Amino acid sequence: MRPPRLPRIPASEITDEAVYRDRRRVLAAFAASPLLATLPGCAEAEPPPAPKVAISAADARAGFRTDEPLTRYEDVTTYNNFYEFGTDKGDPSRAAKTLRTSPWSVTVDGECARPGRIALDDLLRGLAPQERIYRLRCVEGWSMVVPWLGAPLGEVLRRFEPTSKAKFVAFTTLADPRQMPGMRYRSIDWPYKEGLRIDEAMHPLTLLATGLYGKPLPQQNGAPLRLVVPWKYGFKSIKSIVAIRFSERMPETAWHELQPSEYGFFSNVNPAVDHPRWSQKTERRIAGTKSKLFAERIPTRPFNGYAEQVAPMYAGMDLRKWY
Ligand SMILES: Nc1nc2c(c(=O)[nH]1)N[C@H]1C(S)=C(S)[C@@H](COP(=O)(O)O)O[C@H]1N2
Ligand SMILES: [Mo]
């Protein structure tokens, strides 16, 4: 039996809808869609409460785990940004099912002693998946708490022996129009690109995720391999990575290229610096067990609450300048 179709939520309940529609407006090729996204994945009945996670003092200090309520699996996997599969939040979970994630290989090159194309299994060989419970703060003003599985990016990168010229690391998403229907819109200049400074890439909080909720990563969340950089706006957490390059120069990134005045290279979460078109002081936390998409509005914290762990990397930098 098919579950009954859920009613569309009134616009008044989704203030953030305006925000992401507004962001989407910069993508010139799109006709403005008057439709609200359908509310995905919400059950009729109240689901059982999320299990309370016990975290050690050491993990809390490192920022590896938070004891905030987890966002429900159903929401983490049906409320997505993955423009290669469409720009509505429900598009990726519908359209990405056909993304072939095996076999998968990653090309690593640039300023390193051991470049090459490597199968995913070899890339991660010997690295036991670690669980990290991170906040994810999208630049649009919503946030989640996600239990990821993955390997610290730094441990993976070290295997390629970056040289002293490797000041930055650039990442590229797969770009296959046959598998990615959203690519027919010339929204982003595909492939999606992201980058980190080398110290950010090597930071213990930076994760190469392969799973969530103890399961392999669903396609819509960036299978089989995606970045998670919890102190930066979500768009830095690039999905379905096929290439990694060490470089001496700061690499171009997809959102910066599209709108340099709105999306910088660093993009550290910063409530003191508004997006040119909306405030970043607060966020809607999608969490808990209530059958509603947006939970309460909470204050956004500098570096998304990871200041203690990452702020020293930016000492002396004018953070107001680096939106
Ligand atoms: N390749 C690619 N990676 C991407 C995106 C995208 O559109 N394409 N969207 C980004 C944005 S804006 C966010 S907020 C996160 C969302 O991750 P999630 O869907 O797993 O929550 O993925 C980021 N990574
Ligand atoms: Mo985002």
Short mmCIF file of C-alpha atoms and ligand atoms in Angstrom, two decimals:
data_model
loop_
_atom_site.label_atom_id
_atom_site.label_comp_id
_atom_site.label_asym_id
_atom_site.label_seq_id
_atom_site.Cartn_x
_atom_site.Cartn_y
_atom_site.Cartn_z
CA MET A 1 0.00 0.00 0.00
CA ARG A 2 1.30 3.43 -0.88
CA PRO A 3 1.43 5.96 1.92
CA PRO A 4 -0.99 8.83 1.50
CA ARG A 5 0.40 11.91 -0.21
CA LEU A 6 1.46 14.51 2.22
CA PRO A 7 -0.08 17.94 2.08
CA ARG A 8 2.09 20.77 0.94
CA ILE A 9 3.20 22.91 3.81
CA PRO A 10 2.00 26.51 3.74
CA ALA A 11 4.64 29.03 2.78
CA SER A 12 4.16 30.83 6.06
CA GLU A 13 5.68 27.85 7.85
CA ILE A 14 8.81 27.78 5.79
CA THR A 15 10.45 31.11 5.97
CA ASP A 16 13.63 29.51 4.75
CA GLU A 17 11.94 28.51 1.52
CA ALA A 18 12.22 32.12 0.45
CA VAL A 19 15.89 32.02 1.23
CA TYR A 20 16.77 29.06 -0.86
CA ARG A 21 14.56 30.16 -3.66
CA ASP A 22 16.37 33.44 -3.51
CA ARG A 23 19.75 31.74 -3.64
CA ARG A 24 18.56 29.71 -6.55
CA ARG A 25 17.59 32.89 -8.38
CA VAL A 26 21.24 33.58 -9.04
CA LEU A 27 21.18 30.58 -11.32
CA ALA A 28 20.17 32.53 -14.37
CA ALA A 29 19.01 29.56 -16.40
CA PHE A 30 16.15 28.75 -14.05
CA ALA A 31 12.69 30.07 -14.40
CA ALA A 32 11.56 30.94 -10.88
CA SER A 33 9.55 28.02 -9.61
CA PRO A 34 6.43 29.06 -7.75
CA LEU A 35 6.08 25.61 -6.23
CA LEU A 36 7.04 24.72 -2.74
CA ALA A 37 9.03 21.57 -2.28
CA THR A 38 6.84 18.78 -1.00
CA LEU A 39 7.56 17.79 2.51
CA PRO A 40 9.56 14.62 2.10
CA GLY A 41 9.73 11.52 4.16
CA CYS A 42 7.59 12.46 7.11
CA ALA A 43 5.64 9.66 8.65
CA GLU A 44 2.06 10.05 9.78
CA ALA A 45 2.75 8.82 13.26
CA GLU A 46 5.38 10.14 15.56
CA PRO A 47 8.53 8.04 15.11
CA PRO A 48 10.26 6.67 18.20
CA PRO A 49 12.58 9.17 19.85
CA ALA A 50 16.15 9.29 18.58
CA PRO A 51 18.41 7.33 20.89
CA LYS A 52 20.43 9.51 23.18
CA VAL A 53 24.08 9.25 22.21
CA ALA A 54 26.70 8.96 24.90
CA ILE A 55 29.89 10.81 24.11
CA SER A 56 33.21 10.78 25.85
CA ALA A 57 34.78 13.93 27.24
CA ALA A 58 37.69 13.50 24.83
CA ASP A 59 35.38 13.32 21.80
CA ALA A 60 33.48 16.38 22.98
CA ARG A 61 36.71 18.30 23.46
CA ALA A 62 37.93 17.34 19.99
CA GLY A 63 34.55 18.27 18.51
CA PHE A 64 34.24 14.73 17.12
CA ARG A 65 30.80 14.21 18.59
CA THR A 66 27.98 16.34 19.90
CA ASP A 67 25.14 15.11 22.12
CA GLU A 68 22.58 17.37 20.43
CA PRO A 69 19.54 15.45 19.10
CA LEU A 70 20.24 13.81 15.77
CA THR A 71 18.30 14.86 12.71
CA ARG A 72 16.12 11.94 11.65
CA TYR A 73 17.55 9.62 8.99
CA GLU A 74 14.47 10.30 6.86
CA ASP A 75 15.19 14.02 6.87
CA VAL A 76 18.96 13.72 6.36
CA THR A 77 18.30 11.61 3.28
CA THR A 78 15.34 13.45 1.72
CA TYR A 79 16.15 17.11 2.37
CA ASN A 80 19.27 17.62 0.28
CA ASN A 81 21.30 20.00 -1.78
CA PHE A 82 22.90 18.20 -4.73
CA TYR A 83 22.30 20.41 -7.74
CA GLU A 84 23.53 17.78 -10.20
CA PHE A 85 20.18 16.11 -9.47
CA GLY A 86 17.99 19.21 -9.33
CA THR A 87 17.57 22.23 -7.11
CA ASP A 88 14.54 21.28 -5.02
CA LYS A 89 15.33 19.70 -1.68
CA GLY A 90 13.48 16.50 -2.63
CA ASP A 91 15.05 16.14 -6.09
CA PRO A 92 18.29 14.34 -5.12
CA SER A 93 16.59 11.57 -3.14
CA ARG A 94 14.32 10.92 -6.11
CA ALA A 95 16.80 11.34 -8.96
CA ALA A 96 20.10 10.09 -7.55
CA LYS A 97 19.02 6.47 -7.06
CA THR A 98 20.56 5.63 -10.42
CA LEU A 99 23.97 7.13 -9.68
CA ARG A 100 26.45 4.28 -10.10
CA THR A 101 28.82 4.38 -7.15
CA SER A 102 30.70 1.15 -7.84
CA PRO A 103 33.23 0.77 -9.32
CA TRP A 104 34.54 4.17 -8.21
CA SER A 105 38.00 5.62 -8.42
CA VAL A 106 39.60 8.92 -7.50
CA THR A 107 42.37 10.70 -9.38
CA VAL A 108 44.93 12.33 -7.10
CA ASP A 109 47.52 14.64 -8.66
CA GLY A 110 49.34 17.95 -8.43
CA GLU A 111 51.94 18.76 -5.79
CA CYS A 112 52.53 15.30 -4.35
CA ALA A 113 55.11 12.54 -4.66
CA ARG A 114 52.66 9.71 -5.36
CA PRO A 115 49.99 10.86 -7.82
CA GLY A 116 47.70 8.38 -9.50
CA ARG A 117 44.25 7.06 -10.07
CA ILE A 118 43.19 4.86 -7.21
CA ALA A 119 40.19 2.62 -6.60
CA LEU A 120 38.03 3.72 -3.69
CA ASP A 121 38.82 0.57 -1.68
CA ASP A 122 42.53 1.22 -2.02
CA LEU A 123 42.15 4.87 -1.15
CA LEU A 124 40.61 3.93 2.20
CA ARG A 125 42.42 0.64 2.83
CA GLY A 126 43.37 0.14 6.46
CA LEU A 127 41.40 3.12 7.69
CA ALA A 128 38.66 1.90 10.00
CA PRO A 129 35.54 4.03 9.57
CA GLN A 130 35.08 6.43 12.48
CA GLU A 131 31.75 7.82 13.59
CA ARG A 132 31.60 11.61 13.85
CA ILE A 133 28.48 13.43 14.96
CA TYR A 134 28.65 16.88 13.44
CA ARG A 135 26.44 19.89 12.99
CA LEU A 136 25.92 20.77 9.31
CA ARG A 137 25.03 24.43 8.68
CA CYS A 138 23.88 25.34 5.19
CA VAL A 139 24.49 28.90 4.01
CA GLU A 140 20.72 29.06 3.38
CA GLY A 141 20.03 29.11 7.11
CA TRP A 142 19.05 25.56 8.05
CA SER A 143 21.09 23.00 9.95
CA MET A 144 21.17 19.34 10.91
CA VAL A 145 23.04 17.02 13.25
CA VAL A 146 24.36 14.04 11.33
CA PRO A 147 26.15 10.88 12.50
CA TRP A 148 28.70 10.38 9.72
CA LEU A 149 31.05 7.48 9.08
CA GLY A 150 34.36 8.13 7.44
CA ALA A 151 38.09 8.63 7.60
CA PRO A 152 39.94 11.79 8.54
CA LEU A 153 40.84 13.47 5.22
CA GLY A 154 44.37 14.19 6.45
CA GLU A 155 45.13 10.50 6.94
CA VAL A 156 44.06 9.80 3.37
CA LEU A 157 45.96 12.75 1.89
CA ARG A 158 49.21 11.90 3.65
CA ARG A 159 49.38 8.65 1.67
CA PHE A 160 50.05 10.70 -1.48
CA GLU A 161 52.96 12.55 0.15
CA PRO A 162 52.08 16.16 -0.60
CA THR A 163 55.14 18.34 -1.28
CA SER A 164 55.97 21.62 0.45
CA LYS A 165 54.33 23.40 -2.51
CA ALA A 166 50.94 21.87 -1.64
CA LYS A 167 49.28 24.92 -0.08
CA PHE A 168 45.73 24.01 -1.11
CA VAL A 169 43.68 20.94 -1.97
CA ALA A 170 41.04 21.02 -4.72
CA PHE A 171 38.16 18.57 -5.06
CA THR A 172 35.96 17.75 -8.04
CA THR A 173 32.58 16.01 -8.21
CA LEU A 174 31.66 13.52 -10.90
CA ALA A 175 30.06 15.22 -13.90
CA ASP A 176 28.10 12.68 -15.95
CA PRO A 177 25.04 14.18 -17.62
CA ARG A 178 23.69 10.70 -18.36
CA GLN A 179 23.45 10.01 -14.65
CA MET A 180 22.84 13.51 -13.37
CA PRO A 181 19.67 15.06 -14.78
CA GLY A 182 20.23 18.40 -13.05
CA MET A 183 23.31 18.98 -15.19
CA ARG A 184 21.15 19.91 -18.14
CA TYR A 185 20.66 23.23 -16.40
CA ARG A 186 23.72 25.34 -16.83
CA SER A 187 23.33 26.50 -13.28
CA ILE A 188 26.77 25.76 -11.92
CA ASP A 189 29.70 25.53 -14.31
CA TRP A 190 30.00 21.75 -13.94
CA PRO A 191 31.79 19.88 -12.53
CA TYR A 192 31.12 21.10 -8.98
CA LYS A 193 34.44 22.17 -7.49
CA GLU A 194 35.58 22.90 -3.95
CA GLY A 195 38.80 23.55 -2.12
CA LEU A 196 40.49 23.83 1.24
CA ARG A 197 43.72 25.31 2.46
CA ILE A 198 46.14 22.50 3.31
CA ASP A 199 45.94 23.07 7.08
CA GLU A 200 42.13 22.93 6.88
CA ALA A 201 42.35 19.73 4.88
CA MET A 202 44.69 18.17 7.43
CA HIS A 203 42.63 19.27 10.44
CA PRO A 204 41.37 16.27 12.47
CA LEU A 205 37.74 17.46 12.16
CA THR A 206 37.79 17.29 8.35
CA LEU A 207 36.19 14.03 7.30
CA LEU A 208 35.99 12.04 4.08
CA ALA A 209 32.59 10.49 4.67
CA THR A 210 31.51 7.13 3.30
CA GLY A 211 28.43 6.59 5.41
CA LEU A 212 25.82 7.98 7.77
CA TYR A 213 23.74 6.41 10.52
CA GLY A 214 26.03 3.37 10.37
CA LYS A 215 25.07 2.64 6.75
CA PRO A 216 26.74 3.33 3.42
CA LEU A 217 26.20 6.88 2.20
CA PRO A 218 23.00 7.18 0.13
CA GLN A 219 23.59 8.63 -3.34
CA GLN A 220 21.74 11.84 -2.51
CA ASN A 221 24.17 12.50 0.34
CA GLY A 222 27.20 12.23 -1.93
CA ALA A 223 28.01 8.54 -2.27
CA PRO A 224 30.41 6.96 -2.33
CA LEU A 225 32.72 9.65 -1.00
CA ARG A 226 32.04 13.20 0.17
CA LEU A 227 33.77 15.82 2.20
CA VAL A 228 32.45 17.01 5.56
CA VAL A 229 33.93 20.25 6.92
CA PRO A 230 31.70 21.00 9.91
CA TRP A 231 32.86 24.56 10.69
CA LYS A 232 32.18 25.80 7.14
CA TYR A 233 28.94 26.41 5.30
CA GLY A 234 27.57 23.19 3.82
CA PHE A 235 28.49 23.95 0.22
CA LYS A 236 32.15 23.33 1.07
CA SER A 237 31.23 19.69 1.81
CA ILE A 238 31.52 18.51 -1.78
CA LYS A 239 29.81 15.27 -2.80
CA SER A 240 30.68 12.26 -4.98
CA ILE A 241 34.36 13.16 -5.31
CA VAL A 242 36.30 11.86 -8.33
CA ALA A 243 39.41 14.05 -8.21
CA ILE A 244 41.72 15.54 -5.59
CA ARG A 245 44.53 17.91 -6.55
CA PHE A 246 47.27 19.44 -4.42
CA SER A 247 48.05 22.94 -5.62
CA GLU A 248 50.22 25.91 -4.82
CA ARG A 249 47.50 28.42 -5.78
CA MET A 250 44.06 28.85 -4.26
CA PRO A 251 41.72 26.84 -6.49
CA GLU A 252 38.47 28.18 -7.98
CA THR A 253 35.31 26.86 -6.35
CA ALA A 254 31.85 26.37 -7.85
CA TRP A 255 29.84 28.84 -5.78
CA HIS A 256 32.57 31.46 -5.71
CA GLU A 257 32.85 31.30 -9.46
CA LEU A 258 29.10 31.75 -9.82
CA GLN A 259 28.73 34.64 -7.37
CA PRO A 260 32.06 35.80 -5.90
CA SER A 261 30.45 38.55 -3.82
CA GLU A 262 28.22 36.02 -2.04
CA TYR A 263 30.31 32.89 -1.58
CA GLY A 264 33.95 33.14 -0.58
CA PHE A 265 36.70 30.57 -0.57
CA PHE A 266 36.87 30.20 3.22
CA SER A 267 33.15 30.39 4.02
CA ASN A 268 33.57 29.68 7.70
CA VAL A 269 30.23 29.81 9.50
CA ASN A 270 30.05 33.31 10.96
CA PRO A 271 26.89 34.80 12.49
CA ALA A 272 28.56 38.23 12.55
CA VAL A 273 28.76 38.44 8.76
CA ASP A 274 25.44 38.40 6.94
CA HIS A 275 25.06 36.94 3.51
CA PRO A 276 24.59 39.96 1.22
CA ARG A 277 20.91 39.00 0.89
CA TRP A 278 20.02 37.51 4.28
CA SER A 279 21.07 37.31 7.92
CA GLN A 280 23.28 34.52 9.20
CA LYS A 281 22.61 35.20 12.90
CA THR A 282 20.25 32.27 13.39
CA GLU A 283 19.41 28.94 11.82
CA ARG A 284 16.53 26.46 11.68
CA ARG A 285 17.65 23.24 13.28
CA ILE A 286 16.14 20.23 11.56
CA ALA A 287 16.34 17.80 14.44
CA GLY A 288 14.47 15.76 16.96
CA THR A 289 11.58 13.46 16.40
CA LYS A 290 8.70 15.77 15.62
CA SER A 291 7.09 15.18 12.26
CA LYS A 292 7.85 18.61 11.05
CA LEU A 293 10.59 19.79 8.81
CA PHE A 294 11.80 22.81 10.69
CA ALA A 295 12.39 22.71 14.40
CA GLU A 296 13.14 25.81 16.39
CA ARG A 297 15.27 28.72 15.34
CA ILE A 298 18.52 28.79 17.26
CA PRO A 299 21.49 31.13 17.28
CA THR A 300 24.28 30.34 14.84
CA ARG A 301 27.65 29.99 16.51
CA PRO A 302 31.02 31.23 15.19
CA PHE A 303 32.67 28.43 13.22
CA ASN A 304 29.42 26.49 13.72
CA GLY A 305 30.42 25.79 17.32
CA TYR A 306 33.91 24.51 16.46
CA ALA A 307 35.81 27.74 17.26
CA GLU A 308 37.82 26.11 20.00
CA GLN A 309 39.17 23.54 17.56
CA VAL A 310 39.63 25.64 14.41
CA ALA A 311 39.83 29.37 15.21
CA PRO A 312 43.64 29.29 15.70
CA MET A 313 44.02 28.44 12.00
CA TYR A 314 42.64 31.88 11.16
CA ALA A 315 44.59 33.97 13.64
CA GLY A 316 45.45 37.30 12.04
CA MET A 317 42.92 36.89 9.23
CA ASP A 318 40.15 39.46 8.90
CA LEU A 319 37.20 37.09 9.12
CA ARG A 320 34.73 39.83 8.14
CA LYS A 321 36.44 40.06 4.78
CA TRP A 322 36.30 36.34 4.09
CA TYR A 323 32.62 35.59 3.96
N1 LIG B 1 28.61 18.09 -5.85
C1 LIG B 1 27.86 18.79 -5.00
N2 LIG B 1 28.19 18.82 -3.70
C2 LIG B 1 27.43 19.53 -2.81
C3 LIG B 1 26.30 20.27 -3.25
C4 LIG B 1 25.97 20.19 -4.64
O1 LIG B 1 24.99 20.80 -5.11
N3 LIG B 1 26.76 19.44 -5.47
N4 LIG B 1 25.57 21.01 -2.34
C5 LIG B 1 26.28 21.44 -1.12
C6 LIG B 1 25.41 22.08 -0.14
S1 LIG B 1 24.87 23.65 -0.51
C7 LIG B 1 25.12 21.49 1.05
S2 LIG B 1 24.24 22.32 2.26
C8 LIG B 1 25.50 20.08 1.32
C9 LIG B 1 24.25 19.28 1.68
O2 LIG B 1 24.59 17.99 2.08
P1 LIG B 1 23.43 16.96 2.45
O3 LIG B 1 22.46 16.95 1.32
O4 LIG B 1 24.10 15.65 2.66
O5 LIG B 1 22.79 17.48 3.71
O6 LIG B 1 26.14 19.46 0.22
C10 LIG B 1 27.06 20.29 -0.49
N5 LIG B 1 27.77 19.52 -1.48
MO MO B 2 24.27 24.55 1.50
#
